[in-house]
């Protein structure tokens, strides 16, 4: 079973479809990618600022450990501990960044996969959300709002997203 926290952007649309498209599901648990290669794991989660901080911190820590004349085995062990810790905490860092940028936590959902978690969440969340007529009519009279594709990271200040 996997657990996800669900987050809504600060300026969510008024229609439930607009709001549902922008929801962010953040997986809770250990990240092997982050534990094996923290810069890649952090970038995969859109945490570019933490990636820069990790790289700068790693260089400074390696310099400090070399100045203390610790062997390569001890230096490797220190970095292994840091990487394992980051593997456990990368989802917490992502939730923290979402909160700092104004995102609101809507709830927690558990399931066998992301698809099941999304289904479970939307089954309970959608009925309580308002329905507002969309601007564009889709096939057979259903309303389908236009959706802009996502580009870049939520935390990257130079994204093409408005």
Short mmCIF file of N, CA and C in Angstrom, two decimals:
data_model
loop_
_atom_site.label_atom_id
_atom_site.label_comp_id
_atom_site.label_asym_id
_atom_site.label_seq_id
_atom_site.Cartn_x
_atom_site.Cartn_y
_atom_site.Cartn_z
N UNK A 1 0.83 -1.17 0.00
CA UNK A 1 0.00 0.00 0.00
C UNK A 1 0.88 1.24 0.00
N UNK A 2 0.47 2.23 -0.76
CA UNK A 2 1.18 3.50 -0.80
C UNK A 2 0.25 4.59 -0.29
N UNK A 3 0.86 5.63 0.25
CA UNK A 3 0.12 6.76 0.78
C UNK A 3 0.54 8.02 0.06
N UNK A 4 -0.44 8.83 -0.29
CA UNK A 4 -0.19 10.11 -0.94
C UNK A 4 -0.89 11.21 -0.16
N UNK A 5 -0.26 12.37 -0.09
CA UNK A 5 -0.95 13.56 0.41
C UNK A 5 -1.38 14.35 -0.82
N UNK A 6 -2.52 15.01 -0.73
CA UNK A 6 -3.09 15.72 -1.87
C UNK A 6 -3.06 17.22 -1.55
N UNK A 7 -2.56 18.00 -2.50
CA UNK A 7 -2.38 19.44 -2.30
C UNK A 7 -3.03 20.22 -3.43
N UNK A 8 -3.59 21.37 -3.07
CA UNK A 8 -4.27 22.24 -4.03
C UNK A 8 -3.49 23.55 -4.17
N UNK A 9 -3.35 24.08 -5.40
CA UNK A 9 -2.61 25.32 -5.59
C UNK A 9 -3.30 26.52 -4.93
N UNK A 10 -2.55 27.59 -4.70
CA UNK A 10 -3.11 28.74 -4.00
C UNK A 10 -4.24 29.44 -4.76
N UNK A 11 -4.17 29.50 -6.06
CA UNK A 11 -5.19 30.19 -6.86
C UNK A 11 -5.92 29.18 -7.72
N UNK A 12 -6.61 28.27 -7.06
CA UNK A 12 -7.33 27.21 -7.77
C UNK A 12 -8.56 27.79 -8.45
N UNK A 13 -8.95 27.17 -9.54
CA UNK A 13 -10.15 27.59 -10.26
C UNK A 13 -11.39 27.35 -9.42
N UNK A 14 -12.50 27.96 -9.84
CA UNK A 14 -13.73 27.80 -9.08
C UNK A 14 -14.47 26.51 -9.44
N UNK A 15 -14.27 26.02 -10.65
CA UNK A 15 -14.93 24.79 -11.09
C UNK A 15 -14.15 23.58 -10.60
N UNK A 16 -14.86 22.51 -10.30
CA UNK A 16 -14.20 21.32 -9.76
C UNK A 16 -13.26 20.67 -10.75
N UNK A 17 -13.54 20.77 -12.04
CA UNK A 17 -12.64 20.19 -13.03
C UNK A 17 -11.34 20.98 -13.08
N UNK A 18 -11.44 22.32 -13.06
CA UNK A 18 -10.24 23.15 -13.05
C UNK A 18 -9.39 22.88 -11.81
N UNK A 19 -10.06 22.73 -10.68
CA UNK A 19 -9.34 22.46 -9.44
C UNK A 19 -8.72 21.07 -9.45
N UNK A 20 -9.44 20.08 -9.97
CA UNK A 20 -8.96 18.71 -9.97
C UNK A 20 -7.74 18.50 -10.85
N UNK A 21 -7.65 19.25 -11.94
CA UNK A 21 -6.52 19.10 -12.87
C UNK A 21 -5.22 19.54 -12.21
N UNK A 22 -5.29 20.56 -11.36
CA UNK A 22 -4.08 21.13 -10.77
C UNK A 22 -3.65 20.50 -9.44
N UNK A 23 -4.39 19.52 -8.95
CA UNK A 23 -4.02 18.91 -7.68
C UNK A 23 -2.69 18.18 -7.79
N UNK A 24 -1.94 18.19 -6.71
CA UNK A 24 -0.64 17.53 -6.66
C UNK A 24 -0.71 16.39 -5.65
N UNK A 25 -0.36 15.19 -6.10
CA UNK A 25 -0.30 14.03 -5.23
C UNK A 25 1.17 13.78 -4.89
N UNK A 26 1.51 13.84 -3.61
CA UNK A 26 2.89 13.66 -3.16
C UNK A 26 2.98 12.32 -2.43
N UNK A 27 3.80 11.43 -2.98
CA UNK A 27 3.95 10.09 -2.40
C UNK A 27 4.73 10.17 -1.09
N UNK A 28 4.22 9.49 -0.09
CA UNK A 28 4.88 9.43 1.21
C UNK A 28 5.66 8.12 1.27
N UNK A 29 6.91 8.21 1.64
CA UNK A 29 7.71 7.00 1.74
C UNK A 29 9.13 7.21 1.26
N UNK A 30 9.86 6.12 1.20
CA UNK A 30 11.27 6.15 0.84
C UNK A 30 11.45 6.31 -0.66
N UNK A 31 12.42 7.14 -1.05
CA UNK A 31 12.75 7.35 -2.45
C UNK A 31 14.12 6.76 -2.74
N UNK A 32 14.13 5.66 -3.48
CA UNK A 32 15.40 5.02 -3.84
C UNK A 32 16.26 5.91 -4.71
N UNK A 33 15.64 6.62 -5.64
CA UNK A 33 16.40 7.51 -6.52
C UNK A 33 17.13 8.57 -5.71
N UNK A 34 16.46 9.15 -4.73
CA UNK A 34 17.10 10.17 -3.89
C UNK A 34 18.19 9.57 -3.03
N UNK A 35 18.00 8.36 -2.53
CA UNK A 35 19.02 7.73 -1.69
C UNK A 35 20.25 7.36 -2.51
N UNK A 36 20.06 6.95 -3.75
CA UNK A 36 21.19 6.54 -4.59
C UNK A 36 21.91 7.75 -5.18
N UNK A 37 21.13 8.72 -5.67
CA UNK A 37 21.72 9.92 -6.28
C UNK A 37 20.85 11.13 -5.90
N UNK A 38 21.13 11.76 -4.75
CA UNK A 38 20.29 12.84 -4.27
C UNK A 38 20.01 13.97 -5.27
N UNK A 39 21.00 14.44 -6.05
CA UNK A 39 20.66 15.50 -6.99
C UNK A 39 19.57 15.09 -7.99
N UNK A 40 19.65 13.87 -8.51
CA UNK A 40 18.62 13.41 -9.45
C UNK A 40 17.27 13.25 -8.77
N UNK A 41 17.26 12.70 -7.55
CA UNK A 41 16.02 12.52 -6.81
C UNK A 41 15.36 13.84 -6.46
N UNK A 42 16.16 14.81 -6.07
CA UNK A 42 15.62 16.13 -5.75
C UNK A 42 15.09 16.82 -7.00
N UNK A 43 15.83 16.73 -8.10
CA UNK A 43 15.35 17.33 -9.35
C UNK A 43 14.09 16.65 -9.85
N UNK A 44 13.99 15.34 -9.69
CA UNK A 44 12.80 14.60 -10.13
C UNK A 44 11.56 15.06 -9.36
N UNK A 45 11.74 15.56 -8.15
CA UNK A 45 10.63 16.06 -7.36
C UNK A 45 10.45 17.57 -7.51
N UNK A 46 11.21 18.19 -8.40
CA UNK A 46 11.07 19.61 -8.65
C UNK A 46 11.71 20.48 -7.59
N UNK A 47 12.61 19.94 -6.82
CA UNK A 47 13.25 20.67 -5.74
C UNK A 47 14.63 21.17 -6.16
N UNK A 48 14.67 22.05 -7.13
CA UNK A 48 15.94 22.52 -7.68
C UNK A 48 16.75 23.32 -6.66
N UNK A 49 16.10 24.07 -5.79
CA UNK A 49 16.82 24.85 -4.78
C UNK A 49 17.53 23.91 -3.79
N UNK A 50 16.87 22.83 -3.41
CA UNK A 50 17.49 21.84 -2.53
C UNK A 50 18.61 21.10 -3.25
N UNK A 51 18.49 20.95 -4.55
CA UNK A 51 19.56 20.32 -5.33
C UNK A 51 20.82 21.16 -5.27
N UNK A 52 20.66 22.46 -5.47
CA UNK A 52 21.81 23.37 -5.38
C UNK A 52 22.40 23.35 -3.98
N UNK A 53 21.52 23.39 -2.95
CA UNK A 53 21.99 23.36 -1.57
C UNK A 53 22.74 22.06 -1.27
N UNK A 54 22.22 20.94 -1.80
CA UNK A 54 22.90 19.65 -1.58
C UNK A 54 24.29 19.66 -2.21
N UNK A 55 24.39 20.13 -3.44
CA UNK A 55 25.69 20.13 -4.13
C UNK A 55 26.70 21.03 -3.41
N UNK A 56 26.27 22.21 -2.99
CA UNK A 56 27.16 23.12 -2.26
C UNK A 56 27.54 22.50 -0.92
N UNK A 57 26.55 21.96 -0.22
CA UNK A 57 26.82 21.32 1.07
C UNK A 57 27.73 20.11 0.95
N UNK A 58 27.56 19.34 -0.12
CA UNK A 58 28.41 18.16 -0.32
C UNK A 58 29.86 18.56 -0.54
N UNK A 59 30.08 19.61 -1.31
CA UNK A 59 31.44 20.09 -1.55
C UNK A 59 32.06 20.59 -0.24
N UNK A 60 31.29 21.37 0.52
CA UNK A 60 31.81 21.90 1.79
C UNK A 60 32.07 20.77 2.79
N UNK A 61 31.17 19.79 2.85
CA UNK A 61 31.36 18.67 3.77
C UNK A 61 32.57 17.83 3.36
N UNK A 62 32.74 17.58 2.08
CA UNK A 62 33.90 16.82 1.62
C UNK A 62 35.19 17.55 1.96
N UNK A 63 35.19 18.87 1.78
CA UNK A 63 36.37 19.68 2.13
C UNK A 63 36.64 19.60 3.64
N UNK A 64 35.58 19.71 4.46
CA UNK A 64 35.75 19.66 5.91
C UNK A 64 36.24 18.29 6.37
N UNK A 65 35.71 17.23 5.79
CA UNK A 65 36.15 15.88 6.17
C UNK A 65 37.59 15.63 5.73
N UNK A 66 37.98 16.19 4.58
CA UNK A 66 39.37 16.05 4.14
C UNK A 66 40.30 16.84 5.06
N UNK A 67 39.82 18.02 5.51
CA UNK A 67 40.63 18.83 6.42
C UNK A 67 40.82 18.13 7.77
N UNK A 68 39.84 17.33 8.17
CA UNK A 68 39.94 16.56 9.41
C UNK A 68 40.75 15.27 9.21
N UNK A 69 41.21 15.06 7.99
CA UNK A 69 42.02 13.90 7.62
C UNK A 69 41.30 12.56 7.87
N UNK A 70 39.99 12.55 7.58
CA UNK A 70 39.24 11.30 7.66
C UNK A 70 39.46 10.52 6.37
N UNK A 71 39.49 9.23 6.47
CA UNK A 71 39.73 8.38 5.30
C UNK A 71 38.53 8.34 4.37
N UNK A 72 38.73 7.80 3.17
CA UNK A 72 37.63 7.73 2.21
C UNK A 72 36.49 6.84 2.67
N UNK A 73 36.79 5.82 3.51
CA UNK A 73 35.72 4.96 4.01
C UNK A 73 34.78 5.75 4.94
N UNK A 74 35.35 6.58 5.81
CA UNK A 74 34.53 7.37 6.73
C UNK A 74 33.76 8.45 5.96
N UNK A 75 34.39 9.06 4.98
CA UNK A 75 33.71 10.07 4.16
C UNK A 75 32.54 9.42 3.41
N UNK A 76 32.78 8.26 2.84
CA UNK A 76 31.71 7.55 2.14
C UNK A 76 30.58 7.17 3.07
N UNK A 77 30.91 6.76 4.30
CA UNK A 77 29.89 6.40 5.28
C UNK A 77 29.04 7.61 5.67
N UNK A 78 29.68 8.77 5.85
CA UNK A 78 28.94 10.00 6.18
C UNK A 78 27.98 10.35 5.05
N UNK A 79 28.44 10.29 3.82
CA UNK A 79 27.58 10.60 2.68
C UNK A 79 26.47 9.56 2.51
N UNK A 80 26.77 8.31 2.81
CA UNK A 80 25.74 7.26 2.76
C UNK A 80 24.61 7.56 3.75
N UNK A 81 24.98 7.95 4.97
CA UNK A 81 23.96 8.30 5.97
C UNK A 81 23.12 9.50 5.53
N UNK A 82 23.77 10.51 4.98
CA UNK A 82 23.04 11.69 4.51
C UNK A 82 22.10 11.31 3.37
N UNK A 83 22.56 10.50 2.44
CA UNK A 83 21.73 10.10 1.30
C UNK A 83 20.53 9.27 1.74
N UNK A 84 20.73 8.36 2.69
CA UNK A 84 19.61 7.56 3.19
C UNK A 84 18.60 8.47 3.89
N UNK A 85 19.09 9.41 4.68
CA UNK A 85 18.19 10.35 5.35
C UNK A 85 17.38 11.14 4.32
N UNK A 86 18.03 11.62 3.27
CA UNK A 86 17.31 12.37 2.23
C UNK A 86 16.31 11.47 1.51
N UNK A 87 16.62 10.20 1.34
CA UNK A 87 15.67 9.27 0.74
C UNK A 87 14.37 9.17 1.53
N UNK A 88 14.48 9.25 2.85
CA UNK A 88 13.28 9.22 3.69
C UNK A 88 12.57 10.57 3.72
N UNK A 89 13.28 11.65 3.57
CA UNK A 89 12.72 12.98 3.79
C UNK A 89 12.37 13.77 2.53
N UNK A 90 12.61 13.26 1.35
CA UNK A 90 12.37 14.04 0.14
C UNK A 90 10.89 14.40 0.00
N UNK A 91 9.98 13.53 0.37
CA UNK A 91 8.55 13.85 0.28
C UNK A 91 8.18 14.94 1.29
N UNK A 92 8.81 14.92 2.45
CA UNK A 92 8.58 15.98 3.44
C UNK A 92 9.07 17.32 2.91
N UNK A 93 10.21 17.32 2.25
CA UNK A 93 10.73 18.56 1.65
C UNK A 93 9.79 19.08 0.58
N UNK A 94 9.24 18.18 -0.23
CA UNK A 94 8.32 18.61 -1.29
C UNK A 94 7.04 19.19 -0.69
N UNK A 95 6.50 18.53 0.33
CA UNK A 95 5.30 19.06 0.99
C UNK A 95 5.59 20.41 1.63
N UNK A 96 6.76 20.56 2.22
CA UNK A 96 7.15 21.82 2.84
C UNK A 96 7.23 22.94 1.80
N UNK A 97 7.83 22.63 0.64
CA UNK A 97 7.92 23.64 -0.43
C UNK A 97 6.54 24.00 -0.96
N UNK A 98 5.66 23.02 -1.10
CA UNK A 98 4.30 23.31 -1.54
C UNK A 98 3.60 24.23 -0.54
N UNK A 99 3.76 23.95 0.74
CA UNK A 99 3.14 24.78 1.78
C UNK A 99 3.70 26.20 1.75
N UNK A 100 5.01 26.32 1.58
CA UNK A 100 5.64 27.65 1.55
C UNK A 100 5.20 28.47 0.35
N UNK A 101 4.85 27.82 -0.74
CA UNK A 101 4.40 28.54 -1.93
C UNK A 101 2.89 28.73 -1.96
N UNK A 102 2.21 28.43 -0.85
CA UNK A 102 0.80 28.73 -0.74
C UNK A 102 -0.15 27.58 -1.02
N UNK A 103 0.36 26.39 -1.27
CA UNK A 103 -0.51 25.25 -1.54
C UNK A 103 -1.17 24.80 -0.26
N UNK A 104 -2.38 24.29 -0.38
CA UNK A 104 -3.15 23.83 0.77
C UNK A 104 -3.27 22.31 0.72
N UNK A 105 -3.01 21.66 1.86
CA UNK A 105 -3.17 20.21 1.94
C UNK A 105 -4.66 19.88 2.06
N UNK A 106 -5.15 19.01 1.16
CA UNK A 106 -6.56 18.63 1.16
C UNK A 106 -6.83 17.34 1.90
N UNK A 107 -5.85 16.46 1.94
CA UNK A 107 -6.08 15.19 2.61
C UNK A 107 -5.00 14.17 2.32
N UNK A 108 -5.24 12.98 2.82
CA UNK A 108 -4.33 11.85 2.65
C UNK A 108 -5.14 10.70 2.09
N UNK A 109 -4.55 9.96 1.15
CA UNK A 109 -5.24 8.83 0.54
C UNK A 109 -4.27 7.66 0.43
N UNK A 110 -4.79 6.46 0.63
CA UNK A 110 -3.98 5.25 0.58
C UNK A 110 -4.57 4.27 -0.44
N UNK A 111 -3.70 3.57 -1.16
CA UNK A 111 -4.15 2.60 -2.14
C UNK A 111 -3.00 1.73 -2.61
N UNK A 112 -3.29 0.86 -3.58
CA UNK A 112 -2.27 -0.03 -4.11
C UNK A 112 -1.39 0.65 -5.15
N UNK A 113 -1.90 1.70 -5.81
CA UNK A 113 -1.15 2.41 -6.84
C UNK A 113 -1.62 3.86 -6.87
N UNK A 114 -0.92 4.67 -7.65
CA UNK A 114 -1.32 6.08 -7.79
C UNK A 114 -2.70 6.17 -8.43
N UNK A 115 -3.01 5.30 -9.38
CA UNK A 115 -4.32 5.33 -10.04
C UNK A 115 -5.44 5.05 -9.04
N UNK A 116 -5.23 4.06 -8.18
CA UNK A 116 -6.25 3.74 -7.19
C UNK A 116 -6.38 4.86 -6.16
N UNK A 117 -5.27 5.47 -5.78
CA UNK A 117 -5.32 6.59 -4.83
C UNK A 117 -6.07 7.78 -5.43
N UNK A 118 -5.79 8.08 -6.70
CA UNK A 118 -6.50 9.19 -7.35
C UNK A 118 -7.99 8.89 -7.42
N UNK A 119 -8.35 7.67 -7.80
CA UNK A 119 -9.77 7.30 -7.89
C UNK A 119 -10.45 7.44 -6.54
N UNK A 120 -9.82 6.92 -5.50
CA UNK A 120 -10.40 7.00 -4.16
C UNK A 120 -10.57 8.45 -3.72
N UNK A 121 -9.55 9.26 -3.98
CA UNK A 121 -9.64 10.66 -3.56
C UNK A 121 -10.76 11.38 -4.30
N UNK A 122 -10.79 11.24 -5.62
CA UNK A 122 -11.80 11.96 -6.40
C UNK A 122 -13.22 11.46 -6.13
N UNK A 123 -13.39 10.18 -5.80
CA UNK A 123 -14.71 9.67 -5.45
C UNK A 123 -15.29 10.37 -4.22
N UNK A 124 -14.43 10.71 -3.28
CA UNK A 124 -14.93 11.37 -2.07
C UNK A 124 -14.87 12.89 -2.18
N UNK A 125 -13.97 13.43 -2.99
CA UNK A 125 -13.78 14.87 -3.08
C UNK A 125 -14.73 15.53 -4.07
N UNK A 126 -14.93 14.91 -5.24
CA UNK A 126 -15.74 15.54 -6.30
C UNK A 126 -17.18 15.87 -5.91
N UNK A 127 -17.91 14.99 -5.23
CA UNK A 127 -19.30 15.32 -4.92
C UNK A 127 -19.48 16.59 -4.08
N UNK A 128 -18.47 16.97 -3.31
CA UNK A 128 -18.57 18.16 -2.46
C UNK A 128 -18.15 19.44 -3.17
N UNK A 129 -17.69 19.34 -4.43
CA UNK A 129 -17.19 20.51 -5.15
C UNK A 129 -18.27 21.08 -6.07
N UNK A 130 -18.28 22.43 -6.24
CA UNK A 130 -19.30 23.04 -7.10
C UNK A 130 -19.07 22.77 -8.58
N UNK A 131 -20.17 22.67 -9.33
CA UNK A 131 -20.10 22.49 -10.78
C UNK A 131 -20.43 23.85 -11.40
N UNK A 132 -19.54 24.34 -12.21
CA UNK A 132 -19.74 25.61 -12.91
C UNK A 132 -19.62 25.33 -14.39
N UNK A 133 -20.52 25.92 -15.19
CA UNK A 133 -20.52 25.67 -16.63
C UNK A 133 -19.18 26.10 -17.22
N UNK A 134 -18.63 25.26 -18.06
CA UNK A 134 -17.36 25.56 -18.71
C UNK A 134 -17.59 26.38 -19.96
N UNK A 135 -16.51 26.95 -20.47
CA UNK A 135 -16.59 27.82 -21.63
C UNK A 135 -16.70 27.04 -22.94
N UNK A 136 -16.19 25.82 -22.97
CA UNK A 136 -16.11 25.05 -24.19
C UNK A 136 -17.02 23.83 -24.10
N UNK A 137 -17.78 23.58 -25.14
CA UNK A 137 -18.64 22.39 -25.15
C UNK A 137 -17.91 21.26 -25.83
N UNK A 138 -17.94 20.10 -25.20
CA UNK A 138 -17.26 18.92 -25.74
C UNK A 138 -18.25 18.05 -26.48
N UNK A 139 -17.88 16.81 -26.78
CA UNK A 139 -18.77 15.90 -27.50
C UNK A 139 -20.02 15.57 -26.68
N UNK A 140 -21.13 15.47 -27.36
CA UNK A 140 -22.42 15.07 -26.78
C UNK A 140 -22.88 16.02 -25.67
N UNK A 141 -22.55 17.29 -25.80
CA UNK A 141 -23.04 18.29 -24.87
C UNK A 141 -22.31 18.36 -23.54
N UNK A 142 -21.27 17.55 -23.34
CA UNK A 142 -20.53 17.64 -22.09
C UNK A 142 -19.63 18.85 -22.13
N UNK A 143 -19.41 19.44 -21.00
CA UNK A 143 -18.54 20.61 -20.97
C UNK A 143 -17.12 20.18 -20.64
N UNK A 144 -16.18 20.65 -21.44
CA UNK A 144 -14.78 20.31 -21.26
C UNK A 144 -13.99 21.61 -21.24
N UNK A 145 -13.42 21.97 -20.10
CA UNK A 145 -12.66 23.21 -20.05
C UNK A 145 -11.31 23.04 -20.74
N UNK A 146 -10.79 24.12 -21.32
CA UNK A 146 -9.45 24.03 -21.91
C UNK A 146 -8.42 23.89 -20.80
N UNK A 147 -7.45 22.99 -21.02
CA UNK A 147 -6.42 22.73 -20.02
C UNK A 147 -5.07 23.02 -20.64
N UNK A 148 -4.31 23.91 -20.00
CA UNK A 148 -2.97 24.22 -20.48
C UNK A 148 -2.01 23.14 -19.99
N UNK A 149 -1.08 22.70 -20.83
CA UNK A 149 -0.13 21.67 -20.40
C UNK A 149 0.84 22.23 -19.36
N UNK A 150 1.28 21.36 -18.44
CA UNK A 150 2.25 21.77 -17.43
C UNK A 150 3.64 21.79 -18.04
N UNK A 151 4.39 22.81 -17.65
CA UNK A 151 5.78 22.89 -18.10
C UNK A 151 6.64 23.24 -16.91
N UNK A 152 7.76 22.57 -16.78
CA UNK A 152 8.71 22.92 -15.74
C UNK A 152 8.27 22.51 -14.35
N UNK A 153 8.93 23.05 -13.38
CA UNK A 153 8.68 22.74 -11.98
C UNK A 153 7.86 23.83 -11.32
N UNK A 154 7.09 23.44 -10.32
CA UNK A 154 6.32 24.43 -9.57
C UNK A 154 7.23 25.38 -8.81
N UNK A 155 8.42 24.94 -8.49
CA UNK A 155 9.31 25.71 -7.66
C UNK A 155 10.37 26.46 -8.47
N UNK A 156 10.33 26.34 -9.79
CA UNK A 156 11.28 27.03 -10.64
C UNK A 156 10.72 28.41 -10.94
N UNK A 157 11.44 29.49 -10.59
CA UNK A 157 10.87 30.83 -10.74
C UNK A 157 10.73 31.30 -12.19
N UNK A 158 11.32 30.58 -13.13
CA UNK A 158 11.31 31.03 -14.52
C UNK A 158 10.44 30.16 -15.40
N UNK A 159 9.40 29.54 -14.82
CA UNK A 159 8.55 28.65 -15.60
C UNK A 159 7.67 29.43 -16.56
N UNK A 160 7.20 28.74 -17.58
CA UNK A 160 6.35 29.37 -18.58
C UNK A 160 4.92 29.46 -18.10
N UNK A 161 4.64 28.89 -16.96
CA UNK A 161 3.29 28.86 -16.41
C UNK A 161 2.94 30.19 -15.76
N UNK A 162 1.73 30.66 -15.95
CA UNK A 162 1.34 31.95 -15.38
C UNK A 162 0.55 31.78 -14.15
#
